[in-house]
Amino acid sequence: MTKNREKLIEVKHLKKYFPLKTSMFKKGKQVVKAVDDVSFHIYKGETFGLVGESGCGKSTLGRTLNRLYDPTEGKIIFDGRDIASLEQKELQPYRKRMQMIFQDPYSSLNPYMNVEEIIDEPLEIHTKLSKMKRREIIIDILEKVGLQKDDMEKFPHEFSGGQRQRIGIARALAINPDFILCDEAISALDVSIQAQVINMLEDLQTELGLTYLFVAHDLSMVRHISDRIGVMYLGKMVEISPSDELYDKPLHPYTQALLSAIPIPDPMKAQSNKREIITGELPSLIEMEKGCPFRSRCPLAKAICAEKAPQMKEVGSEHFVACHLY
Ligand SMILES: Nc1ncnc2c1ncn2[C@@H]1O[C@H](COP(=O)(O)OP(=O)(O)O)[C@@H](O)[C@H]1O
Ligand SMILES: [Mg+2]
């Protein structure tokens, strides 16, 4: 597939800090640095995968760049315009263009609404289309996600987990967005269903020209769907690379450790493959010391790693790493 190299989203030095409730005994304001100076971009029509351990800031990064959260600092350039500090009213057209698919379709779908009402809601909010026209769109989108017209009158509990995720996808797609944040969107589904939903997302991407940010901790699935992948560690992006290259030639010691923790299904292979396990303490996001955030767990840490935070540098075509070893 020839790629259009135009950027849809460019994030520059993005920070999202959450204030901590201050304790009576501690002086000063404490913050959780959930996203701490992250820069990257997503090309139009590509799938950018985002991986990293639970709690490293993936969801916060996704939600901040979708402007579900207000950024603490930095730029979010969406299709040429910085939307980082736009007010609600100015954001409205962008809200329509950026949609989200959630991990748990059961809790994100209103149990008291039928499928038609669920998908109609964003259409009502974001368009001025007539009821009849909206109904046509709903029927069309249901077909696109592999559901049927008859499903419109049904309620979420009448569907299986995979089907519910299809309803969530239909709802996100109904208003014709450019960008979809899939935050662990398939993590809760059975493996066989995951593959079906992934294939469907890929087909829809080609058909509708969508751009995806695909957040997941299942590394094999991310490899399959992503063109490029970003690895996050403690609020920071530590490596960005074309998907296959990341798996063939991971550079950051954290990426290497993360990849070696993929479960290997073949028992013969599993025995012969020495698996690296990340050891050392996971530092807190609150009181970050100077130097590299991974150094306390890094088997290759040197003196400089305690002194200076490594900056992202390009080490190959589209391959970036933040590590003093390179
Ligand atoms: N709304 C919030 N208020 C305060 N802290 C939050 C909030 N959302 C996330 N955090 C904290 O930010 C950090 C990153 O969380 P998150 O983005 O959910 O990570 P991930 O999606 O990678 O598991 C965690 O320490 C989490 O506790
Ligand atoms: Mg998350």
JSON list of N, CA and C in Angstrom, two decimals, residues 284-323:
[
{"chain": "A", "resi": 284, "resn": "SER", "atom": "N", "xyz": [7.95, 5.86, 40.62]},
{"chain": "A", "resi": 284, "resn": "SER", "atom": "CA", "xyz": [6.63, 6.47, 40.64]},
{"chain": "A", "resi": 284, "resn": "SER", "atom": "C", "xyz": [6.56, 7.61, 39.62]},
{"chain": "A", "resi": 285, "resn": "LEU", "atom": "N", "xyz": [5.35, 7.92, 39.20]},
{"chain": "A", "resi": 285, "resn": "LEU", "atom": "CA", "xyz": [5.15, 9.00, 38.24]},
{"chain": "A", "resi": 285, "resn": "LEU", "atom": "C", "xyz": [5.11, 10.36, 38.96]},
{"chain": "A", "resi": 286, "resn": "ILE", "atom": "N", "xyz": [5.22, 10.29, 40.28]},
{"chain": "A", "resi": 286, "resn": "ILE", "atom": "CA", "xyz": [5.06, 11.53, 41.04]},
{"chain": "A", "resi": 286, "resn": "ILE", "atom": "C", "xyz": [6.40, 12.22, 41.27]},
{"chain": "A", "resi": 287, "resn": "GLU", "atom": "N", "xyz": [7.32, 11.48, 41.84]},
{"chain": "A", "resi": 287, "resn": "GLU", "atom": "CA", "xyz": [8.61, 12.08, 42.13]},
{"chain": "A", "resi": 287, "resn": "GLU", "atom": "C", "xyz": [9.68, 11.50, 41.23]},
{"chain": "A", "resi": 288, "resn": "MET", "atom": "N", "xyz": [9.70, 12.01, 40.02]},
{"chain": "A", "resi": 288, "resn": "MET", "atom": "CA", "xyz": [10.68, 11.52, 39.08]},
{"chain": "A", "resi": 288, "resn": "MET", "atom": "C", "xyz": [12.01, 12.19, 39.33]},
{"chain": "A", "resi": 289, "resn": "GLU", "atom": "N", "xyz": [13.05, 11.36, 39.38]},
{"chain": "A", "resi": 289, "resn": "GLU", "atom": "CA", "xyz": [14.37, 11.95, 39.57]},
{"chain": "A", "resi": 289, "resn": "GLU", "atom": "C", "xyz": [14.95, 12.28, 38.21]},
{"chain": "A", "resi": 290, "resn": "LYS", "atom": "N", "xyz": [16.11, 12.92, 38.25]},
{"chain": "A", "resi": 290, "resn": "LYS", "atom": "CA", "xyz": [16.75, 13.24, 36.97]},
{"chain": "A", "resi": 290, "resn": "LYS", "atom": "C", "xyz": [17.29, 11.96, 36.33]},
{"chain": "A", "resi": 291, "resn": "GLY", "atom": "N", "xyz": [17.68, 12.08, 35.08]},
{"chain": "A", "resi": 291, "resn": "GLY", "atom": "CA", "xyz": [18.23, 10.92, 34.38]},
{"chain": "A", "resi": 291, "resn": "GLY", "atom": "C", "xyz": [17.17, 10.16, 33.62]},
{"chain": "A", "resi": 292, "resn": "CYS", "atom": "N", "xyz": [17.52, 8.95, 33.17]},
{"chain": "A", "resi": 292, "resn": "CYS", "atom": "CA", "xyz": [16.61, 8.14, 32.37]},
{"chain": "A", "resi": 292, "resn": "CYS", "atom": "C", "xyz": [15.57, 7.46, 33.27]},
{"chain": "A", "resi": 293, "resn": "PRO", "atom": "N", "xyz": [14.30, 7.56, 32.92]},
{"chain": "A", "resi": 293, "resn": "PRO", "atom": "CA", "xyz": [13.27, 6.96, 33.78]},
{"chain": "A", "resi": 293, "resn": "PRO", "atom": "C", "xyz": [13.38, 5.44, 33.89]},
{"chain": "A", "resi": 294, "resn": "PHE", "atom": "N", "xyz": [14.01, 4.79, 32.93]},
{"chain": "A", "resi": 294, "resn": "PHE", "atom": "CA", "xyz": [14.09, 3.32, 32.94]},
{"chain": "A", "resi": 294, "resn": "PHE", "atom": "C", "xyz": [15.33, 2.80, 33.67]},
{"chain": "A", "resi": 295, "resn": "ARG", "atom": "N", "xyz": [16.20, 3.71, 34.12]},
{"chain": "A", "resi": 295, "resn": "ARG", "atom": "CA", "xyz": [17.51, 3.24, 34.57]},
{"chain": "A", "resi": 295, "resn": "ARG", "atom": "C", "xyz": [17.45, 2.28, 35.77]},
{"chain": "A", "resi": 296, "resn": "SER", "atom": "N", "xyz": [16.45, 2.45, 36.64]},
{"chain": "A", "resi": 296, "resn": "SER", "atom": "CA", "xyz": [16.41, 1.59, 37.83]},
{"chain": "A", "resi": 296, "resn": "SER", "atom": "C", "xyz": [16.10, 0.14, 37.47]},
{"chain": "A", "resi": 297, "resn": "ARG", "atom": "N", "xyz": [15.58, -0.10, 36.28]},
{"chain": "A", "resi": 297, "resn": "ARG", "atom": "CA", "xyz": [15.26, -1.47, 35.87]},
{"chain": "A", "resi": 297, "resn": "ARG", "atom": "C", "xyz": [16.11, -1.92, 34.68]},
{"chain": "A", "resi": 298, "resn": "CYS", "atom": "N", "xyz": [17.00, -1.04, 34.22]},
{"chain": "A", "resi": 298, "resn": "CYS", "atom": "CA", "xyz": [17.73, -1.33, 32.99]},
{"chain": "A", "resi": 298, "resn": "CYS", "atom": "C", "xyz": [19.00, -2.14, 33.27]},
{"chain": "A", "resi": 299, "resn": "PRO", "atom": "N", "xyz": [19.15, -3.28, 32.57]},
{"chain": "A", "resi": 299, "resn": "PRO", "atom": "CA", "xyz": [20.35, -4.09, 32.79]},
{"chain": "A", "resi": 299, "resn": "PRO", "atom": "C", "xyz": [21.61, -3.45, 32.21]},
{"chain": "A", "resi": 300, "resn": "LEU", "atom": "N", "xyz": [21.43, -2.45, 31.36]},
{"chain": "A", "resi": 300, "resn": "LEU", "atom": "CA", "xyz": [22.58, -1.86, 30.66]},
{"chain": "A", "resi": 300, "resn": "LEU", "atom": "C", "xyz": [22.89, -0.44, 31.12]},
{"chain": "A", "resi": 301, "resn": "ALA", "atom": "N", "xyz": [22.29, -0.01, 32.22]},
{"chain": "A", "resi": 301, "resn": "ALA", "atom": "CA", "xyz": [22.44, 1.39, 32.65]},
{"chain": "A", "resi": 301, "resn": "ALA", "atom": "C", "xyz": [23.90, 1.75, 32.94]},
{"chain": "A", "resi": 302, "resn": "LYS", "atom": "N", "xyz": [24.28, 2.95, 32.48]},
{"chain": "A", "resi": 302, "resn": "LYS", "atom": "CA", "xyz": [25.64, 3.46, 32.71]},
{"chain": "A", "resi": 302, "resn": "LYS", "atom": "C", "xyz": [25.54, 4.70, 33.61]},
{"chain": "A", "resi": 303, "resn": "ALA", "atom": "N", "xyz": [26.71, 5.28, 33.91]},
{"chain": "A", "resi": 303, "resn": "ALA", "atom": "CA", "xyz": [26.73, 6.44, 34.80]},
{"chain": "A", "resi": 303, "resn": "ALA", "atom": "C", "xyz": [25.89, 7.60, 34.26]},
{"chain": "A", "resi": 304, "resn": "ILE", "atom": "N", "xyz": [25.98, 7.82, 32.95]},
{"chain": "A", "resi": 304, "resn": "ILE", "atom": "CA", "xyz": [25.28, 8.97, 32.37]},
{"chain": "A", "resi": 304, "resn": "ILE", "atom": "C", "xyz": [23.76, 8.85, 32.50]},
{"chain": "A", "resi": 305, "resn": "CYS", "atom": "N", "xyz": [23.29, 7.60, 32.59]},
{"chain": "A", "resi": 305, "resn": "CYS", "atom": "CA", "xyz": [21.83, 7.37, 32.66]},
{"chain": "A", "resi": 305, "resn": "CYS", "atom": "C", "xyz": [21.22, 7.94, 33.94]},
{"chain": "A", "resi": 306, "resn": "ALA", "atom": "N", "xyz": [22.06, 8.09, 34.96]},
{"chain": "A", "resi": 306, "resn": "ALA", "atom": "CA", "xyz": [21.57, 8.67, 36.21]},
{"chain": "A", "resi": 306, "resn": "ALA", "atom": "C", "xyz": [21.67, 10.19, 36.18]},
{"chain": "A", "resi": 307, "resn": "GLU", "atom": "N", "xyz": [22.42, 10.70, 35.22]},
{"chain": "A", "resi": 307, "resn": "GLU", "atom": "CA", "xyz": [22.71, 12.13, 35.18]},
{"chain": "A", "resi": 307, "resn": "GLU", "atom": "C", "xyz": [21.76, 12.90, 34.27]},
{"chain": "A", "resi": 308, "resn": "LYS", "atom": "N", "xyz": [21.56, 12.35, 33.06]},
{"chain": "A", "resi": 308, "resn": "LYS", "atom": "CA", "xyz": [20.87, 13.10, 32.02]},
{"chain": "A", "resi": 308, "resn": "LYS", "atom": "C", "xyz": [19.71, 12.29, 31.45]},
{"chain": "A", "resi": 309, "resn": "ALA", "atom": "N", "xyz": [18.58, 12.95, 31.23]},
{"chain": "A", "resi": 309, "resn": "ALA", "atom": "CA", "xyz": [17.47, 12.26, 30.56]},
{"chain": "A", "resi": 309, "resn": "ALA", "atom": "C", "xyz": [17.81, 12.15, 29.08]},
{"chain": "A", "resi": 310, "resn": "PRO", "atom": "N", "xyz": [17.72, 10.94, 28.51]},
{"chain": "A", "resi": 310, "resn": "PRO", "atom": "CA", "xyz": [18.05, 10.81, 27.08]},
{"chain": "A", "resi": 310, "resn": "PRO", "atom": "C", "xyz": [16.97, 11.45, 26.21]},
{"chain": "A", "resi": 311, "resn": "GLN", "atom": "N", "xyz": [17.40, 12.11, 25.14]},
{"chain": "A", "resi": 311, "resn": "GLN", "atom": "CA", "xyz": [16.46, 12.71, 24.20]},
{"chain": "A", "resi": 311, "resn": "GLN", "atom": "C", "xyz": [16.19, 11.74, 23.05]},
{"chain": "A", "resi": 312, "resn": "MET", "atom": "N", "xyz": [15.02, 11.89, 22.42]},
{"chain": "A", "resi": 312, "resn": "MET", "atom": "CA", "xyz": [14.70, 11.08, 21.25]},
{"chain": "A", "resi": 312, "resn": "MET", "atom": "C", "xyz": [15.67, 11.40, 20.11]},
{"chain": "A", "resi": 313, "resn": "LYS", "atom": "N", "xyz": [16.28, 10.39, 19.52]},
{"chain": "A", "resi": 313, "resn": "LYS", "atom": "CA", "xyz": [17.05, 10.67, 18.31]},
{"chain": "A", "resi": 313, "resn": "LYS", "atom": "C", "xyz": [16.72, 9.66, 17.22]},
{"chain": "A", "resi": 314, "resn": "GLU", "atom": "N", "xyz": [16.87, 10.12, 15.97]},
{"chain": "A", "resi": 314, "resn": "GLU", "atom": "CA", "xyz": [16.55, 9.26, 14.84]},
{"chain": "A", "resi": 314, "resn": "GLU", "atom": "C", "xyz": [17.75, 8.37, 14.57]},
{"chain": "A", "resi": 315, "resn": "VAL", "atom": "N", "xyz": [17.55, 7.07, 14.61]},
{"chain": "A", "resi": 315, "resn": "VAL", "atom": "CA", "xyz": [18.66, 6.13, 14.43]},
{"chain": "A", "resi": 315, "resn": "VAL", "atom": "C", "xyz": [18.52, 5.34, 13.14]},
{"chain": "A", "resi": 316, "resn": "GLY", "atom": "N", "xyz": [17.41, 5.54, 12.44]},
{"chain": "A", "resi": 316, "resn": "GLY", "atom": "CA", "xyz": [17.18, 4.86, 11.17]},
{"chain": "A", "resi": 316, "resn": "GLY", "atom": "C", "xyz": [16.00, 5.56, 10.55]},
{"chain": "A", "resi": 317, "resn": "SER", "atom": "N", "xyz": [15.60, 5.10, 9.37]},
{"chain": "A", "resi": 317, "resn": "SER", "atom": "CA", "xyz": [14.47, 5.75, 8.72]},
{"chain": "A", "resi": 317, "resn": "SER", "atom": "C", "xyz": [13.22, 5.55, 9.56]},
{"chain": "A", "resi": 318, "resn": "GLU", "atom": "N", "xyz": [12.67, 6.64, 10.08]},
{"chain": "A", "resi": 318, "resn": "GLU", "atom": "CA", "xyz": [11.45, 6.61, 10.90]},
{"chain": "A", "resi": 318, "resn": "GLU", "atom": "C", "xyz": [11.64, 5.82, 12.20]},
{"chain": "A", "resi": 319, "resn": "HIS", "atom": "N", "xyz": [12.88, 5.54, 12.58]},
{"chain": "A", "resi": 319, "resn": "HIS", "atom": "CA", "xyz": [13.13, 4.81, 13.82]},
{"chain": "A", "resi": 319, "resn": "HIS", "atom": "C", "xyz": [13.79, 5.76, 14.83]},
{"chain": "A", "resi": 320, "resn": "PHE", "atom": "N", "xyz": [13.10, 6.00, 15.94]},
{"chain": "A", "resi": 320, "resn": "PHE", "atom": "CA", "xyz": [13.58, 6.93, 16.95]},
{"chain": "A", "resi": 320, "resn": "PHE", "atom": "C", "xyz": [13.73, 6.20, 18.28]},
{"chain": "A", "resi": 321, "resn": "VAL", "atom": "N", "xyz": [14.75, 6.57, 19.05]},
{"chain": "A", "resi": 321, "resn": "VAL", "atom": "CA", "xyz": [14.90, 5.96, 20.36]},
{"chain": "A", "resi": 321, "resn": "VAL", "atom": "C", "xyz": [15.46, 6.99, 21.34]},
{"chain": "A", "resi": 322, "resn": "ALA", "atom": "N", "xyz": [14.99, 6.92, 22.59]},
{"chain": "A", "resi": 322, "resn": "ALA", "atom": "CA", "xyz": [15.51, 7.80, 23.63]},
{"chain": "A", "resi": 322, "resn": "ALA", "atom": "C", "xyz": [16.31, 6.95, 24.60]},
{"chain": "A", "resi": 323, "resn": "CYS", "atom": "N", "xyz": [17.61, 6.79, 24.33]},
{"chain": "A", "resi": 323, "resn": "CYS", "atom": "CA", "xyz": [18.45, 5.93, 25.17]},
{"chain": "A", "resi": 323, "resn": "CYS", "atom": "C", "xyz": [19.90, 6.33, 24.96]}
]
